[in-house]
PDB file of C-alpha atoms in Angstrom:
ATOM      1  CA  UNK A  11      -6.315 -14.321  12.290  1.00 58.00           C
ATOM      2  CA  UNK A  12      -5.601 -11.584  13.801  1.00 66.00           C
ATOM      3  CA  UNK A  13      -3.683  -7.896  12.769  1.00 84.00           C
ATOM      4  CA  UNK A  14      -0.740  -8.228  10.568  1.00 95.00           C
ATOM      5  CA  UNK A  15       1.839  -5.384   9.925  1.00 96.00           C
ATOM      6  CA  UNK A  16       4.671  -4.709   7.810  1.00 97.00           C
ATOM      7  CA  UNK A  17       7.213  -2.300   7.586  1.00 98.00           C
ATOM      8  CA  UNK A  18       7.058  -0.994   4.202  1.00 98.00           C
ATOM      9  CA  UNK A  19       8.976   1.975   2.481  1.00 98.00           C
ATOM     10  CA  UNK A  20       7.044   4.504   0.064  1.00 98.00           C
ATOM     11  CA  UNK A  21       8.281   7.313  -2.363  1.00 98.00           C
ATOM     12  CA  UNK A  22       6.682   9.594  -4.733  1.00 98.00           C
ATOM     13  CA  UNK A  23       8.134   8.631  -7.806  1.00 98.00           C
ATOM     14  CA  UNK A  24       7.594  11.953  -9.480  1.00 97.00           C
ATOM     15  CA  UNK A  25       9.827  14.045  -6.646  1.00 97.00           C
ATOM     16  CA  UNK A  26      12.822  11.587  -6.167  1.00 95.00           C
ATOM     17  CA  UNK A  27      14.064  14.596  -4.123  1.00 97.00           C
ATOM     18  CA  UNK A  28      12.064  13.899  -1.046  1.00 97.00           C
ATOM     19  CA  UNK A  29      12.595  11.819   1.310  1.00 97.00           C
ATOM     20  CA  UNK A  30      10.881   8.305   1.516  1.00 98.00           C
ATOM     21  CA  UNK A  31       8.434   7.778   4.166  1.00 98.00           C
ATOM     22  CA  UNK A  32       9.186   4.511   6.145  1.00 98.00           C
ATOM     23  CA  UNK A  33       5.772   3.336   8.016  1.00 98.00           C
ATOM     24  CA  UNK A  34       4.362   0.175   9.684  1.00 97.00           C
ATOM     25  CA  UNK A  35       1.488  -1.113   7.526  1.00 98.00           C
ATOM     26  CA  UNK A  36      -1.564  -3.225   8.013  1.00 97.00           C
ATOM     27  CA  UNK A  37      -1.530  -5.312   5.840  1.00 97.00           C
ATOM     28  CA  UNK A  38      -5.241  -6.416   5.239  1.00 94.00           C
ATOM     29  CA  UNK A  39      -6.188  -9.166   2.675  1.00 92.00           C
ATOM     30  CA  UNK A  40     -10.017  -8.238   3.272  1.00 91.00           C
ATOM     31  CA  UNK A  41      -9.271  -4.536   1.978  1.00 92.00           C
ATOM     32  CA  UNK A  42      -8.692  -3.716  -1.705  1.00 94.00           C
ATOM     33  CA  UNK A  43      -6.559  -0.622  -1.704  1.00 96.00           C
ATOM     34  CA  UNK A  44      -3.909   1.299  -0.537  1.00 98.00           C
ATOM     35  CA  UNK A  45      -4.131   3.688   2.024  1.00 98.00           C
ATOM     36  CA  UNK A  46      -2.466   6.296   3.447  1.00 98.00           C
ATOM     37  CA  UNK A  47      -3.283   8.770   6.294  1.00 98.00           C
ATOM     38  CA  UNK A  48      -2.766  12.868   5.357  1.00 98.00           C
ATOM     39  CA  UNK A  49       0.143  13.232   6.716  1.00 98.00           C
ATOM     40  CA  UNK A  50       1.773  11.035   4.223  1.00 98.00           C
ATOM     41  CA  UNK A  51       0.039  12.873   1.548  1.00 98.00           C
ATOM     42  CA  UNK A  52       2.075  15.940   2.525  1.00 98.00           C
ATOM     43  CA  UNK A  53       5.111  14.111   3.100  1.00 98.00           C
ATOM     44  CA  UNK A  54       5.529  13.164   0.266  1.00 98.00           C
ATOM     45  CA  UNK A  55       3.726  16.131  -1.736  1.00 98.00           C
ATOM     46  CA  UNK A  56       1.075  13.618  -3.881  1.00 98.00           C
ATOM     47  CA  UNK A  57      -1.366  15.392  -5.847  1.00 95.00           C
ATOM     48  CA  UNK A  58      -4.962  14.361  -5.595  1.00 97.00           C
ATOM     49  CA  UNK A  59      -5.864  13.148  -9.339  1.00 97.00           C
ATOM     50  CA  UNK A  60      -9.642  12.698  -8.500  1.00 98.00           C
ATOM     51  CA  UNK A  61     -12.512  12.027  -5.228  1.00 98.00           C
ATOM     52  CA  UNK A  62     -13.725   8.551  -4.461  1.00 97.00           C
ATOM     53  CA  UNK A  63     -16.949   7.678  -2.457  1.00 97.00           C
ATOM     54  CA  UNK A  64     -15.834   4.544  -0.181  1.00 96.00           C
ATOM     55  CA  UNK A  65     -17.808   2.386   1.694  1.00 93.00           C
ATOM     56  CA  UNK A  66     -17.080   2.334   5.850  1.00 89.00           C
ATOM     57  CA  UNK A  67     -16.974  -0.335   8.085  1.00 86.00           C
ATOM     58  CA  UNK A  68     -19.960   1.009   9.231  1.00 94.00           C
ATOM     59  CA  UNK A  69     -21.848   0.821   6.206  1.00 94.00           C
ATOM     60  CA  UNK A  70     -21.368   5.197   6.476  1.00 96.00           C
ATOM     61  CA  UNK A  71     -20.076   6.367   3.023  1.00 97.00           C
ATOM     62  CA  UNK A  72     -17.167   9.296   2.695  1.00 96.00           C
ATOM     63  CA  UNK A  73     -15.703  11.180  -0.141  1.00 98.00           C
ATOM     64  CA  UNK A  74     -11.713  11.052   0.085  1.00 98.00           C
ATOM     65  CA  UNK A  75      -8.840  11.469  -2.066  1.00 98.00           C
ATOM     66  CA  UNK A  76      -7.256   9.550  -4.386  1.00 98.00           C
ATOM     67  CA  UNK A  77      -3.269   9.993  -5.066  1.00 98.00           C
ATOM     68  CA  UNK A  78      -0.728   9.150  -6.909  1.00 96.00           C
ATOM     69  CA  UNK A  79       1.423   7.029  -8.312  1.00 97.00           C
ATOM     70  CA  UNK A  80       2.967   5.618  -4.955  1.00 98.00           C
ATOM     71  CA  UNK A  81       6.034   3.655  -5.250  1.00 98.00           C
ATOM     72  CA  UNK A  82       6.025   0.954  -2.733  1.00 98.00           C
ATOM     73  CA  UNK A  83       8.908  -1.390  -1.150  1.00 98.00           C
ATOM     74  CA  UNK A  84       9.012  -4.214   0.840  1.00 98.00           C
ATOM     75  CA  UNK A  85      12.118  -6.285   1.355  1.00 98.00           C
ATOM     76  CA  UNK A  86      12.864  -7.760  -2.370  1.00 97.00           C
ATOM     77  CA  UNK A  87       9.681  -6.424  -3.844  1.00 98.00           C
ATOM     78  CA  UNK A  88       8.212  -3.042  -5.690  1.00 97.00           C
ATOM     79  CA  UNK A  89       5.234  -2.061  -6.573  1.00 97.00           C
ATOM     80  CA  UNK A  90       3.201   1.075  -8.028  1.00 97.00           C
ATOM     81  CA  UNK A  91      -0.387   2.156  -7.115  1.00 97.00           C
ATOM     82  CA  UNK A  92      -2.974   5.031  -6.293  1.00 97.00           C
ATOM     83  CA  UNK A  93      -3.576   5.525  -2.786  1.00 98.00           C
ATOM     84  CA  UNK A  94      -6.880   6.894  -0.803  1.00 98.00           C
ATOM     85  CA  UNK A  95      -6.145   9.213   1.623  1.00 98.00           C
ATOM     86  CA  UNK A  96      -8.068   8.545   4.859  1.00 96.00           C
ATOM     87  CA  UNK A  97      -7.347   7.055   8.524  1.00 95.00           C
ATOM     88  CA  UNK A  98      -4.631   7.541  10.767  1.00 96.00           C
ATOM     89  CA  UNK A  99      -2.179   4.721   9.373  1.00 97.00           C
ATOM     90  CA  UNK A 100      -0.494   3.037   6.138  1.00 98.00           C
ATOM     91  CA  UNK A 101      -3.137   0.064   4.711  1.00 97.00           C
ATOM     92  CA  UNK A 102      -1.990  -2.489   2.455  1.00 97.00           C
ATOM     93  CA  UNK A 103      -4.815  -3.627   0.374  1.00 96.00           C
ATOM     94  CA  UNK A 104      -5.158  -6.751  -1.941  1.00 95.00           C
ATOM     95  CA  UNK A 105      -4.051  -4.744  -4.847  1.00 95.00           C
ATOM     96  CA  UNK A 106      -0.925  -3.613  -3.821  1.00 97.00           C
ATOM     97  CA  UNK A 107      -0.190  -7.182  -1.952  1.00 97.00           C
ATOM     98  CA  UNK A 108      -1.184  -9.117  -5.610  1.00 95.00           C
ATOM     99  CA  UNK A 109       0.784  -6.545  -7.358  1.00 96.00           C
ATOM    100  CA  UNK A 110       4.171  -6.826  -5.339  1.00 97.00           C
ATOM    101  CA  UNK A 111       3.788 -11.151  -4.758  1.00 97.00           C
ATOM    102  CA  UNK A 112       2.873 -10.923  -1.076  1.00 97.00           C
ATOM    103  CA  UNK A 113       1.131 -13.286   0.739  1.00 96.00           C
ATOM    104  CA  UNK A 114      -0.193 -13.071   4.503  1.00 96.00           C
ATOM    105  CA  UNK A 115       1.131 -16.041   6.499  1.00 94.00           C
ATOM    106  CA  UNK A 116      -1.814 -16.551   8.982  1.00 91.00           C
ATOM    107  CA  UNK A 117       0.266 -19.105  11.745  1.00 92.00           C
ATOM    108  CA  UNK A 118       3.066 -16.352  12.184  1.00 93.00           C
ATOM    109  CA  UNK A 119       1.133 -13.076  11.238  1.00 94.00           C
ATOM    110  CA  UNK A 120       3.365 -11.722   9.001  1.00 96.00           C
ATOM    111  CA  UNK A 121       3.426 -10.639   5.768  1.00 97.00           C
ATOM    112  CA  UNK A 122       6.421 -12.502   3.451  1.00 97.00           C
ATOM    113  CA  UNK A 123       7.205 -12.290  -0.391  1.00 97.00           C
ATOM    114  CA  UNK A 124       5.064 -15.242  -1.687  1.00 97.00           C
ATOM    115  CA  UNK A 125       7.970 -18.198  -0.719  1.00 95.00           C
ATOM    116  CA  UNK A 126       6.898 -19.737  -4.474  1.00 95.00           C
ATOM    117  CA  UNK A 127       8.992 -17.091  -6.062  1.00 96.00           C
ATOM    118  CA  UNK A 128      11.481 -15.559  -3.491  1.00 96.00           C
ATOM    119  CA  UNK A 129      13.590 -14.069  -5.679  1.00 96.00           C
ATOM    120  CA  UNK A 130      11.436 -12.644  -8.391  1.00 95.00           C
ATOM    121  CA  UNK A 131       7.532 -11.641  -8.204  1.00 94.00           C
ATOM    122  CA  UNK A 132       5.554 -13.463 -10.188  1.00 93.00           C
ATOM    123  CA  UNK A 133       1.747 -12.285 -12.331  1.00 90.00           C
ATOM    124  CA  UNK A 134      -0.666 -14.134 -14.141  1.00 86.00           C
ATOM    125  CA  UNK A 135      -1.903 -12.596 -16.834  1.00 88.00           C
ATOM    126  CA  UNK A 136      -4.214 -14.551 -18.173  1.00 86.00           C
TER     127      UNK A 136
END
């Protein structure tokens, strides 16, 4: 399919002082979480809550942090999630994506509010 990236804004809700942090994202239906490279971390002065052990492309596992709460927006859509910090770049995960309505449209590689509910997102919860 190919990469797909999004401009995306993200705040730390706790410290509406500082400034958002605008970034192109990968967004990445085959990864789970949110991502975010140090830099961001500082930027917008998360605290680590805990460590996570992730699994590598490489099969290699790493110990990283995990911060939060993130507030995320993209076009009509927020969202609210944990981030690992790791990588040189913003990646949008399947949880963030599910959590915010998004869908990945493959024949134009872009990401796009899911067009079923344009104006609202939508949850089962079920």
């Amino acid at each position: 399919m190919g990469l797909v990236n999004a401009s995306v804004t993200l705040k730390n809700p706790r410290r509406p002082e500082l400034q958002p942090v605008e970034a192109v994202a990968l967004a990445d239906s085959g990864a789970v979480h949110l991502c975010i490279p140090p830099h961001v971390q500082i930027q917008l002065g998360l605290e680590e809550i805990s460590k996570k052990e992730v699994t590598l492309a490489d099969g290699g596992k790493k110990l990283v942090p995990y911060v939060g709460p993130i507030e995320l927006h993209f076009k009509n859509r927020v969202g609210f999630a944990g981030a690992l910090v790791l990588g040189n770049e913003v990646l949008l995960g399947a949880i963030p994506m599910e959590d915010m309505d998004l869908i990945i449209i493959p024949k134009t590689r872009t990401l796009e509010v899911n067009p079923e509910s344009p104006n609202i997102g939508t949850s089962v919860v079920k």
